[in-house]
Short mmCIF file of N, CA and C in Angstrom, two decimals:
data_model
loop_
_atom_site.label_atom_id
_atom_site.label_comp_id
_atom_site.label_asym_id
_atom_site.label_seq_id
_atom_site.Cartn_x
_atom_site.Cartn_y
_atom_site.Cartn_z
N UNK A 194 0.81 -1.20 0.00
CA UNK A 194 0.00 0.00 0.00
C UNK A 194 0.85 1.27 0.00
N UNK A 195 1.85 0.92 0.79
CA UNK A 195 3.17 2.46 0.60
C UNK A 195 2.34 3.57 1.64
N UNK A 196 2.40 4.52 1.52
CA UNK A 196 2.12 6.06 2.64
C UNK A 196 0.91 6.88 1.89
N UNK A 197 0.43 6.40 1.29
CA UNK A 197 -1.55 6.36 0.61
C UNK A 197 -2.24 6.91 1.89
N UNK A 198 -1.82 7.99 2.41
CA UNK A 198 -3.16 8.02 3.77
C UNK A 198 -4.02 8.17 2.89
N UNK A 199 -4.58 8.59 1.90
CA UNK A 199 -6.08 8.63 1.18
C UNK A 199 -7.44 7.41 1.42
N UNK A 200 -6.11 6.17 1.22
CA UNK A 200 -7.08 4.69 1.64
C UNK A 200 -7.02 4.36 3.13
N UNK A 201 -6.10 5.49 4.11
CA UNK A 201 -6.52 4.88 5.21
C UNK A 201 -7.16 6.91 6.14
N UNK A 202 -7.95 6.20 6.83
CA UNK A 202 -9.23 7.58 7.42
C UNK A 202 -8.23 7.52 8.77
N UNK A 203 -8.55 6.55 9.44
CA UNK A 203 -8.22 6.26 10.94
C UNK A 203 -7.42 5.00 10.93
N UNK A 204 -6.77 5.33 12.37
CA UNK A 204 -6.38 4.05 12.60
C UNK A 204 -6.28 3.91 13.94
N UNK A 205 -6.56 3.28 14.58
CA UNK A 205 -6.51 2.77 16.32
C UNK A 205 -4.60 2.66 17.06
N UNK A 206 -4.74 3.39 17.66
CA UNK A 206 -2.75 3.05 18.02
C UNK A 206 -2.89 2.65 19.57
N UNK A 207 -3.89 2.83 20.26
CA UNK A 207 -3.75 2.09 21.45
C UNK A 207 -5.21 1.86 21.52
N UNK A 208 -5.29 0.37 22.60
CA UNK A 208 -6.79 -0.47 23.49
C UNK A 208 -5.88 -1.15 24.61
N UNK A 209 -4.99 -1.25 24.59
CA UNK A 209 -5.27 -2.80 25.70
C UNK A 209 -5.58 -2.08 27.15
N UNK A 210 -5.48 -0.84 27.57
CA UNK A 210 -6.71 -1.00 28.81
C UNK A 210 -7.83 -0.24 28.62
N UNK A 211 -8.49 0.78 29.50
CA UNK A 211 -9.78 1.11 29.57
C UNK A 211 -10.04 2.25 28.43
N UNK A 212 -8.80 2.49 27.42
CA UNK A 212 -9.07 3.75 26.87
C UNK A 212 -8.45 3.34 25.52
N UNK A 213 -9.48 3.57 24.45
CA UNK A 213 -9.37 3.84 23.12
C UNK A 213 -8.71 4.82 22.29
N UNK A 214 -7.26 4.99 21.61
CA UNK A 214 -7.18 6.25 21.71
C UNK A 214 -6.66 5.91 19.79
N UNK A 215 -7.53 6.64 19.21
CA UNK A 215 -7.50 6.65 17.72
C UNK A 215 -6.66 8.16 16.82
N UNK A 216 -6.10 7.57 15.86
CA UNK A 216 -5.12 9.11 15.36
C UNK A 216 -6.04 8.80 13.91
N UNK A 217 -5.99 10.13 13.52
CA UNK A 217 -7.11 10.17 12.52
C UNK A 217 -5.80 10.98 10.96
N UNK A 218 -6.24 10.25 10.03
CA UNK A 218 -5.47 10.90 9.06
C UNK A 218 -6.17 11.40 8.01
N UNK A 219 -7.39 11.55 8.24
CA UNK A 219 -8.53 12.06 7.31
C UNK A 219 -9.46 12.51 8.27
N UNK A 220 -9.62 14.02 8.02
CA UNK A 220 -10.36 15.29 9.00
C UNK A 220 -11.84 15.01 8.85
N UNK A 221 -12.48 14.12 7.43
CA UNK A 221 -14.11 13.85 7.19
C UNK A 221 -14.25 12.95 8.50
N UNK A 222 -13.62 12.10 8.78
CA UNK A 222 -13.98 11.22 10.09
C UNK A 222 -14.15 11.57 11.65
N UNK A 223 -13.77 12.68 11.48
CA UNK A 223 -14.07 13.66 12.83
C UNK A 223 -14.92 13.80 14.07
N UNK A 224 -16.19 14.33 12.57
CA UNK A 224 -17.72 14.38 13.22
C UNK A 224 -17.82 13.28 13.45
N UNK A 225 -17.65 11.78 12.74
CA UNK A 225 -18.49 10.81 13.47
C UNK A 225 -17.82 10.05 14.50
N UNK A 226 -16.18 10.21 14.79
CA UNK A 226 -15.52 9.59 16.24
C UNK A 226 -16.92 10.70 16.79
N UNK A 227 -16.68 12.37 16.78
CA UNK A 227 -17.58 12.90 17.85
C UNK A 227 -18.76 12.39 18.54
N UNK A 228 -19.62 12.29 17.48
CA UNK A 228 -20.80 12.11 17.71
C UNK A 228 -20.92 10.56 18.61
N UNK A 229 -20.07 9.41 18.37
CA UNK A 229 -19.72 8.48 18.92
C UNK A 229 -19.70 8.65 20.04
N UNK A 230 -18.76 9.53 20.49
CA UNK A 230 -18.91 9.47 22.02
C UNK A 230 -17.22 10.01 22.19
N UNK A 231 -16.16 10.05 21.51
CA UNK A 231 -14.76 10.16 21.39
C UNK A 231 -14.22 11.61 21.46
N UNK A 232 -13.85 11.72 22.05
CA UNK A 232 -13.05 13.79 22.22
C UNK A 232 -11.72 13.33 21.97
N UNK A 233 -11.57 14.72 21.51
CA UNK A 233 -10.08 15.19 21.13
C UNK A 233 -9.53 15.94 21.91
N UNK A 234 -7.73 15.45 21.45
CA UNK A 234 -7.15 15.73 22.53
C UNK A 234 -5.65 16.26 21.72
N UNK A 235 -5.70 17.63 22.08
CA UNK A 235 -4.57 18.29 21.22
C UNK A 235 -3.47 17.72 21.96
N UNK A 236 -3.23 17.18 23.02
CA UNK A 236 -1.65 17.59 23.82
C UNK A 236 -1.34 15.96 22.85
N UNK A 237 -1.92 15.30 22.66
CA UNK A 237 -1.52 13.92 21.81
C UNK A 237 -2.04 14.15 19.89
N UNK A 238 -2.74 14.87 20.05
CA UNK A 238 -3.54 15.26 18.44
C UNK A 238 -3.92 13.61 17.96
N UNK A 239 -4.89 13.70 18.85
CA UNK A 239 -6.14 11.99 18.59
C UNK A 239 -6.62 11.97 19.38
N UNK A 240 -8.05 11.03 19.28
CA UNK A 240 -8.94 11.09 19.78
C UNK A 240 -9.15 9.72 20.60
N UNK A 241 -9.83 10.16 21.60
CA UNK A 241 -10.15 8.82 22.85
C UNK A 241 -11.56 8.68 23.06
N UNK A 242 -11.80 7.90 23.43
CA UNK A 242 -12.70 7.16 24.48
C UNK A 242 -12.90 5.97 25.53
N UNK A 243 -13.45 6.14 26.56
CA UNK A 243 -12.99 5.05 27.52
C UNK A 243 -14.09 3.83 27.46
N UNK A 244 -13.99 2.87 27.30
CA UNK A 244 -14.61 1.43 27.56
C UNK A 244 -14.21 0.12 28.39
N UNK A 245 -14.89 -0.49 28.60
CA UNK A 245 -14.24 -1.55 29.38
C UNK A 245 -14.75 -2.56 28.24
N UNK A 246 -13.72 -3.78 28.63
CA UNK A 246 -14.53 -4.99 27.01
C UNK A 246 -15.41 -4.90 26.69
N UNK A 247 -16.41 -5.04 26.96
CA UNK A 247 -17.56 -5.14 26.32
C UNK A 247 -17.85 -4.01 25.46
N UNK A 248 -17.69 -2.43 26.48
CA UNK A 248 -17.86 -1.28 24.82
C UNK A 248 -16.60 -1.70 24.06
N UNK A 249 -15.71 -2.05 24.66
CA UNK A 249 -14.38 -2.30 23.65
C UNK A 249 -14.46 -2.86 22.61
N UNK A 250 -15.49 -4.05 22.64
CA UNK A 250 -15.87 -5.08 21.13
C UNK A 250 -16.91 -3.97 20.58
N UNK A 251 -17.76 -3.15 21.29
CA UNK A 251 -19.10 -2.69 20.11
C UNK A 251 -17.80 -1.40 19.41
N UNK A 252 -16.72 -0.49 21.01
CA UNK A 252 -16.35 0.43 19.63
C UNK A 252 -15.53 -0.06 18.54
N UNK A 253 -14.95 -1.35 18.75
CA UNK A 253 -13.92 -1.84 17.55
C UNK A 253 -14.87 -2.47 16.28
N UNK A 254 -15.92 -3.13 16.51
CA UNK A 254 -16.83 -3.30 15.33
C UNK A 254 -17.01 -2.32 15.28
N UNK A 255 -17.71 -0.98 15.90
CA UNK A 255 -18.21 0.17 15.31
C UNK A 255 -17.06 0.86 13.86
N UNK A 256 -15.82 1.09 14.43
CA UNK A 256 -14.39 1.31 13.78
C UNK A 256 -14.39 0.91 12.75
N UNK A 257 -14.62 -0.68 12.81
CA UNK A 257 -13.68 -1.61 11.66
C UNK A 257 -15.08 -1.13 10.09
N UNK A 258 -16.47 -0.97 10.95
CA UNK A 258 -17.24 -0.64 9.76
C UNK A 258 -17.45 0.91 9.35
N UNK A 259 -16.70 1.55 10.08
CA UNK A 259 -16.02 2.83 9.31
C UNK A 259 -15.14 2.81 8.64
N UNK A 260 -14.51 1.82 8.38
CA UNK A 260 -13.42 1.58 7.97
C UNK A 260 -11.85 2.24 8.17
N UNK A 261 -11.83 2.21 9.52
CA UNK A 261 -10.77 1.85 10.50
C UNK A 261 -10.11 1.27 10.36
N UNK A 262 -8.38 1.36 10.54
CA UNK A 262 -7.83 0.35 10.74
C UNK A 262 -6.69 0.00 12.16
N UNK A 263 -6.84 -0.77 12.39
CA UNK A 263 -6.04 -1.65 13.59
C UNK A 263 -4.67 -2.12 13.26
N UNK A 264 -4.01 -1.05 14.27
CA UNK A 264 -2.35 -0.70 14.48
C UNK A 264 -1.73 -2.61 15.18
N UNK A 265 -1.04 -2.98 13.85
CA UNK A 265 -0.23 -4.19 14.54
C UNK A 265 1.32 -4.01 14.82
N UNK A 266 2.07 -4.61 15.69
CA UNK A 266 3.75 -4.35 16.03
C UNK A 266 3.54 -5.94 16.16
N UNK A 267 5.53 -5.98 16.73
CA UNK A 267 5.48 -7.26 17.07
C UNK A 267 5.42 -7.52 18.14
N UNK A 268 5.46 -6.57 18.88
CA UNK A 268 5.52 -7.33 20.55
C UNK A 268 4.27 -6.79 21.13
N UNK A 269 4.12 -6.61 22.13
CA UNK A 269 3.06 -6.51 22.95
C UNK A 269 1.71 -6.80 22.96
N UNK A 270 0.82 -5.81 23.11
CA UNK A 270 -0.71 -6.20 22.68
C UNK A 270 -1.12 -5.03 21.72
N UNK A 271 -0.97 -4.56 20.45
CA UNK A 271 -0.87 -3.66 20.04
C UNK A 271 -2.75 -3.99 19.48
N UNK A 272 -3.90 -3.00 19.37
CA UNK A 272 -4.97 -2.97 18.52
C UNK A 272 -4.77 -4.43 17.60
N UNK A 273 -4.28 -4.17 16.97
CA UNK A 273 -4.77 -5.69 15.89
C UNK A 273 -4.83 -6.78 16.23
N UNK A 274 -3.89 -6.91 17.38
CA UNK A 274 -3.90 -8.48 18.45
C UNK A 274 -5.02 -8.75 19.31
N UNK A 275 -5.47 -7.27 19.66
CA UNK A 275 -6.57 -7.48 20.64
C UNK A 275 -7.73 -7.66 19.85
N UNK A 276 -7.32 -7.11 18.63
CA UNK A 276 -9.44 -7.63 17.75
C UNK A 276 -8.61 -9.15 17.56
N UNK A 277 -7.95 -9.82 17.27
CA UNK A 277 -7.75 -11.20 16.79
C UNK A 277 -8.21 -11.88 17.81
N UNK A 278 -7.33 -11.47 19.11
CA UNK A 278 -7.95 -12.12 20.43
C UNK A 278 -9.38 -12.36 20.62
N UNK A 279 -9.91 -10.83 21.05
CA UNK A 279 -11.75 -10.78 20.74
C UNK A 279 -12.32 -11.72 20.03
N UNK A 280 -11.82 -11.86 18.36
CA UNK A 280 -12.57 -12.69 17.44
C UNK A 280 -12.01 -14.11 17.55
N UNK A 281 -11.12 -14.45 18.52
CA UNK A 281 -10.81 -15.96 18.83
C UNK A 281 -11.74 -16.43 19.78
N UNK A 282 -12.10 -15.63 20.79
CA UNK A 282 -13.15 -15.54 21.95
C UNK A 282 -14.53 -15.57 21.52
N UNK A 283 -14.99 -14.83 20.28
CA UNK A 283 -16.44 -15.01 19.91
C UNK A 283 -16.82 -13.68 20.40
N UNK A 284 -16.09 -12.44 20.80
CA UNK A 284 -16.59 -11.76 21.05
C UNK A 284 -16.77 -10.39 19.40
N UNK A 285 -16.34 -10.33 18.86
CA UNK A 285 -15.98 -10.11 17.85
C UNK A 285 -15.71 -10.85 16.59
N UNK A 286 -16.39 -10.71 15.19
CA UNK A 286 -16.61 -11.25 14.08
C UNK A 286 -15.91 -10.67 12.63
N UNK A 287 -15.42 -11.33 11.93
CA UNK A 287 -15.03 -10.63 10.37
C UNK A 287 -14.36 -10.38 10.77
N UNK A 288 -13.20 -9.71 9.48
CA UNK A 288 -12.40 -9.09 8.62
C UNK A 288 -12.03 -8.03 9.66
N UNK A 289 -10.59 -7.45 9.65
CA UNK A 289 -10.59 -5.98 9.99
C UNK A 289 -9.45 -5.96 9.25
N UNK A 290 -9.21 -4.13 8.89
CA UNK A 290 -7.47 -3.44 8.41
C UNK A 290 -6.81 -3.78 9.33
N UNK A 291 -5.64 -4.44 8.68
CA UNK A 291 -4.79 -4.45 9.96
C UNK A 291 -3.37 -2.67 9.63
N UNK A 292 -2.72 -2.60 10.05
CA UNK A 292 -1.69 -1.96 9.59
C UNK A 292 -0.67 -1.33 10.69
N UNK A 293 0.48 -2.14 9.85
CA UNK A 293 1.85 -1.88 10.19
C UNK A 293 2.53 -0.77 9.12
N UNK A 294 3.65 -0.77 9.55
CA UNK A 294 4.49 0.11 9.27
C UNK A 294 6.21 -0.71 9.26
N UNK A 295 7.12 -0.29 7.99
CA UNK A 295 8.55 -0.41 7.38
C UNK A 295 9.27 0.63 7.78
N UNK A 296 8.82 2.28 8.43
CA UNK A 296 9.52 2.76 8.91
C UNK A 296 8.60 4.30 8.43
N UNK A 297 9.16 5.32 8.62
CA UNK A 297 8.46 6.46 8.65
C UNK A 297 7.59 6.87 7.97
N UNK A 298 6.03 7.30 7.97
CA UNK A 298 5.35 7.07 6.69
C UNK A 298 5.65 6.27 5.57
N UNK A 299 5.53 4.84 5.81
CA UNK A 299 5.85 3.81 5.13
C UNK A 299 5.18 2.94 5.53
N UNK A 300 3.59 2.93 5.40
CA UNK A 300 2.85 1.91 6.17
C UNK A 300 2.23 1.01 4.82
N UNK A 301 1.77 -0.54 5.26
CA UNK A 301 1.11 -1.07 4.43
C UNK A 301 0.25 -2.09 5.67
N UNK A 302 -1.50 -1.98 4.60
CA UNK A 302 -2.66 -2.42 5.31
C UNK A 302 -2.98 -4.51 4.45
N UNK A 303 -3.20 -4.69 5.20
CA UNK A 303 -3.53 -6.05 5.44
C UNK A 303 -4.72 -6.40 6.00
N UNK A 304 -5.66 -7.33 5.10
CA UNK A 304 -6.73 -7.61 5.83
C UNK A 304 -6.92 -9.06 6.61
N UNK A 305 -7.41 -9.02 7.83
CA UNK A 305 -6.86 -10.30 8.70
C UNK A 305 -8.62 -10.76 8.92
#
């Protein structure tokens, strides 16, 4: 995919505890994190919201059918591990973006 932010809106860069915190690379997606329930936050420039699992599976389906995508690394629990997890559990279903990164604006999306 190469550094195309055009095909990617959002992408999730942290979940694994009570707080959602999404970086947005397309300004049309704005209003609807807002209206969601998600505020912005200049001192990081992205947007949060807090859930515990259960909103955690409705906001990550909510995401993935905005077409969102879910930040993977190799180590830890990065967004894309935790929807795999979810959808190993049954708590979560389908397809999501996954997307990594080769090094500085140099990302490519994968669907898992």
């Amino acid at each position: 995919m190469g550094s195309q932010h055009s095909c990617v809106e959002a992408y999730v860069i942290e979940a694994s505890g009570d707080k959602i915190r999404v970086k947005v690379l397309d300004k049309s997606i704005e209003q609807s994190l807002s209206a969601y329930g998600f505020e912005y936050h200049n001192e990081w420039n992205e947007w949060q919201i807090q859930g515990d699992e259960s909103a955690k599976c409705e906001i990550f389906h909510w995401l993935r059918d905005m077409g969102g995508c879910f930040a993977n690394g190799p180590a830890g629990w990065p967004p894309g591990a935790i929807f795999e997890l979810l959808r190993e559990q049954n708590k979560l279903s389908g397809d999501f973006r996954s997307i990594s990164w080769r090094g500085p604006n140099d990302y490519y999306v994968e669907i898992k």
